[in-house]
GROMACS .gro file of C-alpha atoms in nm:
model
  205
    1UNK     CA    1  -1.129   1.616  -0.248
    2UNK     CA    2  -1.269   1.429  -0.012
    3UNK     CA    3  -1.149   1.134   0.194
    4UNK     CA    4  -1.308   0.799   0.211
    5UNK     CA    5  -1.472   0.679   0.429
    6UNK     CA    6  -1.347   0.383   0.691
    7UNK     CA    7  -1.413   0.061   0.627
    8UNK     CA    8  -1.678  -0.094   0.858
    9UNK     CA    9  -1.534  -0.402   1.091
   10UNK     CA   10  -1.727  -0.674   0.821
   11UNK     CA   11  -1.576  -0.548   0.509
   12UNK     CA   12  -1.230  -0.543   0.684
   13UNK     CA   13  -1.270  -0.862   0.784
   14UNK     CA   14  -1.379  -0.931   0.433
   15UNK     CA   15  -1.135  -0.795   0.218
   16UNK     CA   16  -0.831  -0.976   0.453
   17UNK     CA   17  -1.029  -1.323   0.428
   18UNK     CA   18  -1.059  -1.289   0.036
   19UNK     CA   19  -0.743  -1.215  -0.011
   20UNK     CA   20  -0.523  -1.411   0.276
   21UNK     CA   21  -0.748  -1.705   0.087
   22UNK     CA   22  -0.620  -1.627  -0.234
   23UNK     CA   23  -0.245  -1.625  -0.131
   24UNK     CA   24  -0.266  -1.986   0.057
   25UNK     CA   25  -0.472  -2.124  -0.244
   26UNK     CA   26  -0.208  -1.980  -0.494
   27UNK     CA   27   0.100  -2.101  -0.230
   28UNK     CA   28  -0.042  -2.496  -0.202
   29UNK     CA   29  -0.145  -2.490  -0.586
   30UNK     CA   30   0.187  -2.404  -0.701
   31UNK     CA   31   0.347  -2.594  -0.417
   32UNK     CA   32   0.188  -2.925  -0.550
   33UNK     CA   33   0.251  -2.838  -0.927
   34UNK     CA   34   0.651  -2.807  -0.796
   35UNK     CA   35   0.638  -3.143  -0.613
   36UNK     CA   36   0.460  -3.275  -0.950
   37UNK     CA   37   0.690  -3.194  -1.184
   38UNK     CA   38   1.027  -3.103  -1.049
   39UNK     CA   39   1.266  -3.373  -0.990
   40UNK     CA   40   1.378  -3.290  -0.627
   41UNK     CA   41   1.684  -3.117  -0.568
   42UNK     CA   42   1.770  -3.083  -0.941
   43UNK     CA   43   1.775  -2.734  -1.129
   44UNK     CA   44   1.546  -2.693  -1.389
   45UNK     CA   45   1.608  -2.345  -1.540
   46UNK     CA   46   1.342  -2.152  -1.672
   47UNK     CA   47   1.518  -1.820  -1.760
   48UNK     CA   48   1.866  -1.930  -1.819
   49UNK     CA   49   2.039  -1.800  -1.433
   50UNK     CA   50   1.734  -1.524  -1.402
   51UNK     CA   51   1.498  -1.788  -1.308
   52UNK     CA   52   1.560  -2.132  -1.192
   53UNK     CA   53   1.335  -2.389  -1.007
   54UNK     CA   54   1.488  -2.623  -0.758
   55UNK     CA   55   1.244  -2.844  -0.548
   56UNK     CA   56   1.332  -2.851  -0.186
   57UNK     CA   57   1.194  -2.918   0.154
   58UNK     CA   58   1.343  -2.709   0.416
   59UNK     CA   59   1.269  -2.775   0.750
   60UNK     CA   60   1.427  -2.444   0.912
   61UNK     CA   61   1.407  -2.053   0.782
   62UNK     CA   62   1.522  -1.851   0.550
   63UNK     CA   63   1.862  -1.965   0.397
   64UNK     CA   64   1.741  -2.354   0.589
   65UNK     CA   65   1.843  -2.147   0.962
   66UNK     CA   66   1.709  -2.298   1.259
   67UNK     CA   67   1.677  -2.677   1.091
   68UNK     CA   68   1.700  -2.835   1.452
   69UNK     CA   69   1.384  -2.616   1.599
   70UNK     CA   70   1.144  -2.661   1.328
   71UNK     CA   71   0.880  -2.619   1.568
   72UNK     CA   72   0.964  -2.279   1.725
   73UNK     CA   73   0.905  -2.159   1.329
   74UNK     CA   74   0.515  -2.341   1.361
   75UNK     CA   75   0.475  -2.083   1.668
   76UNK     CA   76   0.587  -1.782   1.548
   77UNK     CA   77   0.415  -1.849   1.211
   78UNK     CA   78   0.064  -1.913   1.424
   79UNK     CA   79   0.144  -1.623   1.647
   80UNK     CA   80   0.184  -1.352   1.324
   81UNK     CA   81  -0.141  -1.544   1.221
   82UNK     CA   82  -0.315  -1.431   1.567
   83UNK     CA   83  -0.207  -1.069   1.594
   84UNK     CA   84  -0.326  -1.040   1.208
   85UNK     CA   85  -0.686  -1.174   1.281
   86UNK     CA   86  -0.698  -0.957   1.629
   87UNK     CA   87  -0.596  -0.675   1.437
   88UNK     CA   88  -0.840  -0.685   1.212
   89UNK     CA   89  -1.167  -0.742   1.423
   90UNK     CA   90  -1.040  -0.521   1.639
   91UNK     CA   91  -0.865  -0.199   1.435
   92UNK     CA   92  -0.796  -0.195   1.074
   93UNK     CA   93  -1.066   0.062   0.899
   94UNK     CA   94  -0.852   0.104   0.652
   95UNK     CA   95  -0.809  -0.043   0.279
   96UNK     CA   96  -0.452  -0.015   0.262
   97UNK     CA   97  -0.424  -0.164   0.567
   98UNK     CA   98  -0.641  -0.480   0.492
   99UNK     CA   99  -0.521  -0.540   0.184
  100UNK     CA  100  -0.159  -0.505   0.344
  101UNK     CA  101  -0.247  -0.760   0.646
  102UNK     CA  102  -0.472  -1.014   0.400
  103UNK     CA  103  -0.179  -1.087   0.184
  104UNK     CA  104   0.080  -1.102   0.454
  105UNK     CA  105  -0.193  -1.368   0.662
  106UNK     CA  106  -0.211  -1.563   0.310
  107UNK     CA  107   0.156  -1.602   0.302
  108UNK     CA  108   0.162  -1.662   0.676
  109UNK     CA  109  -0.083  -1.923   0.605
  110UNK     CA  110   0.092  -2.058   0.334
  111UNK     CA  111   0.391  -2.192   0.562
  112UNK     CA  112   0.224  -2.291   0.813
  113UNK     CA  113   0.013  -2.502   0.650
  114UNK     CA  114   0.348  -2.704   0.533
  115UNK     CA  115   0.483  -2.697   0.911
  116UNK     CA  116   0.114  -2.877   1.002
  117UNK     CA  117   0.016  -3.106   0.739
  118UNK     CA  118   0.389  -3.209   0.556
  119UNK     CA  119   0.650  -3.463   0.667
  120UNK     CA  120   0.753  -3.532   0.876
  121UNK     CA  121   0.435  -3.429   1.058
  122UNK     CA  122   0.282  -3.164   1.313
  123UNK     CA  123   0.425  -2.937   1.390
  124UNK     CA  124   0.774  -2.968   1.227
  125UNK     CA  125   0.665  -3.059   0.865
  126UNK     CA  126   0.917  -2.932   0.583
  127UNK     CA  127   0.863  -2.608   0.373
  128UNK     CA  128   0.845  -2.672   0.034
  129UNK     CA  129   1.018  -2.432  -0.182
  130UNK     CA  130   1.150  -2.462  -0.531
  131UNK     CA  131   1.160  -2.036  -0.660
  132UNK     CA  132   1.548  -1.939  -0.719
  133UNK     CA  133   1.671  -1.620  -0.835
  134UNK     CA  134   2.029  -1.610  -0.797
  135UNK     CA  135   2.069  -1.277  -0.935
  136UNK     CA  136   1.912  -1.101  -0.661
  137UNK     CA  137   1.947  -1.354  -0.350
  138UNK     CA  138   2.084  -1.760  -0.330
  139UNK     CA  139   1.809  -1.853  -0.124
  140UNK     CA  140   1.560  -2.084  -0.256
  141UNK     CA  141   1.186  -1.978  -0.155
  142UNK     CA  142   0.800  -2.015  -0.250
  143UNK     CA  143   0.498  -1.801  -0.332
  144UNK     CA  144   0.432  -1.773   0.037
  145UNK     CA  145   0.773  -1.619   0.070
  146UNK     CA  146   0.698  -1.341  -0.189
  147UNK     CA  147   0.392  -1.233  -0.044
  148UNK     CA  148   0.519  -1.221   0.370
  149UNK     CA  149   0.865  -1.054   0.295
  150UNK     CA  150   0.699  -0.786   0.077
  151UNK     CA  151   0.391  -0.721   0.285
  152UNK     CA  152   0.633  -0.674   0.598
  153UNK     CA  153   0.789  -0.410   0.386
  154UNK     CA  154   0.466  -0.291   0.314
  155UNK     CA  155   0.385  -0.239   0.642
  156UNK     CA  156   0.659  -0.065   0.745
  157UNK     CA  157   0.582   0.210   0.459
  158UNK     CA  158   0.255   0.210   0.593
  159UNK     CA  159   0.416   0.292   0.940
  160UNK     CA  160   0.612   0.538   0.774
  161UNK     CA  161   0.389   0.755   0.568
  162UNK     CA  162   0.189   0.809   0.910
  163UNK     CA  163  -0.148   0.620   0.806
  164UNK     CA  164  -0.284   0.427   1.113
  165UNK     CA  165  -0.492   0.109   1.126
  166UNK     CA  166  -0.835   0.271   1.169
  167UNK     CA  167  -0.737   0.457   0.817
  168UNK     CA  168  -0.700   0.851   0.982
  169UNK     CA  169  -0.351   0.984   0.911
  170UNK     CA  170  -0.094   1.143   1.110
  171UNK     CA  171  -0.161   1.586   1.100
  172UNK     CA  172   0.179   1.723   1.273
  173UNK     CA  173   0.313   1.912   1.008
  174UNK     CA  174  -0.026   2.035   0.937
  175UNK     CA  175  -0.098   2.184   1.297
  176UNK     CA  176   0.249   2.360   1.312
  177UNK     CA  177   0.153   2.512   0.987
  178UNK     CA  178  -0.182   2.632   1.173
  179UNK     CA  179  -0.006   2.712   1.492
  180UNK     CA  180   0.255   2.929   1.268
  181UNK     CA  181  -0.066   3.129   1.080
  182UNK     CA  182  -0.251   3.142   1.419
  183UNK     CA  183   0.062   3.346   1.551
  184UNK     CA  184   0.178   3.588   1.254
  185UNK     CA  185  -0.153   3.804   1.287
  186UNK     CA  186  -0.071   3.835   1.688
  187UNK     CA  187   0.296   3.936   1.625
  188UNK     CA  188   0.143   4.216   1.362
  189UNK     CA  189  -0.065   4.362   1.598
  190UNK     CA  190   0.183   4.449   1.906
  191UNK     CA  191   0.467   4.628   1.633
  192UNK     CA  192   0.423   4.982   1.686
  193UNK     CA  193   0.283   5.182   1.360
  194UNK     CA  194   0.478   5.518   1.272
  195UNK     CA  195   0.317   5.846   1.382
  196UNK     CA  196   0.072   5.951   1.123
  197UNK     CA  197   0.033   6.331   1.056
  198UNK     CA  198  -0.359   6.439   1.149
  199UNK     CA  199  -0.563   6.750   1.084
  200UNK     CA  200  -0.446   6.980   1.354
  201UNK     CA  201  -0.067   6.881   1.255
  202UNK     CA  202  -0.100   7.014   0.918
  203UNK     CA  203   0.116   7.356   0.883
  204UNK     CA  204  -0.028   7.717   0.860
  205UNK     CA  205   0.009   7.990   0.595
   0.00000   0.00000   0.00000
């Protein structure tokens, strides 16, 4: 079976722009339907406790950390924003790899579009978040959310499994293998072979 062949640097780029667009438009569209229709700060529960919407605006991280240095969160969010876009002009050939990166920009995106354009202003404008799913964390978070923290785990499989940017994959097991088959036939050859009886050995009458 053969393996496919890289992407070239436009369709890269492509693929992480479609998709990093798709995330922010899905992030601000729910965002606004939240600040719409939720009364702020109040739980409205969809699911009984499995799913629960609570409109907030958090100004810090995850779990409203860091609430006093709103702006260091604006820099690191336009810094992971950077090294995605370098990356992918400059490296990523490979589809798992864009699609990985365009969904983790689009959630990148997401948030800091609320630290620029929301109260109270650039760049320490409030996060609006209004998902909550008590059964599996107490943190309240948004679409953009979602998309970064499973992307990051994403990548790190990515890491994992051995499959670099440019889309070739990591071959160590497969040259030790070589390296073993390579030596057997050498090993073979310098055993000595037990004496073999010949013509003149055979006996007489």
């Amino acid at each position: 079976m053969t393996n496919r062949r890289p992407l070239r640097p436009a369709a890269a780029g492509a693929v992480v722009a479609l998709l990093a667009a798709t995330v922010l438009a899905a992030d601000q569209f729910t965002k606004y339907l939240a600040i719409e229709n939720l009364p702020p700060g109040e739980p409205v529960h969809v699911l009984g406790d499995f799913l629960i919407f609570i409109l907030t605006r958090n100004p810090g991280a995850a779990f409203s950390l860091g609430e006093g240095v709103t702006w260091i969160f604006t820099i690191a969010l336009a810094a992971v924003a950077v090294v995605v876009v370098w990356l992918t002009i400059t490296r990523v050939r490979s589809r798992l790899w864009a699609i990985a990166l365009g969904l983790l920009l689009g959630g990148v995106l997401g948030n800091l579009t609320d630290r620029v354009l929301r109260e109270p202003g650039f760049p320490v404008g409030h996060v609006v978040d209004f998902i909550n799913t008590p059964w599996m964390m107490p943190a309240i978070y948004n679409v953009a959310d979602i998309f970064i923290v499973s992307m990051m785990i994403g990548v790190a499989l990515l890491v994992l499994v051995g499959l670099h940017l440019d889309g070739t994959r990591e071959r160590r097991a497969a040259s030790d293998d070589e390296e073993t088959d390579d030596a057997a036939p050498a090993g073979a050859s310098d055993r000595e072979l037990p004496d073999q009886p010949t013509a003149g050995d055979a006996p007489r009458n």
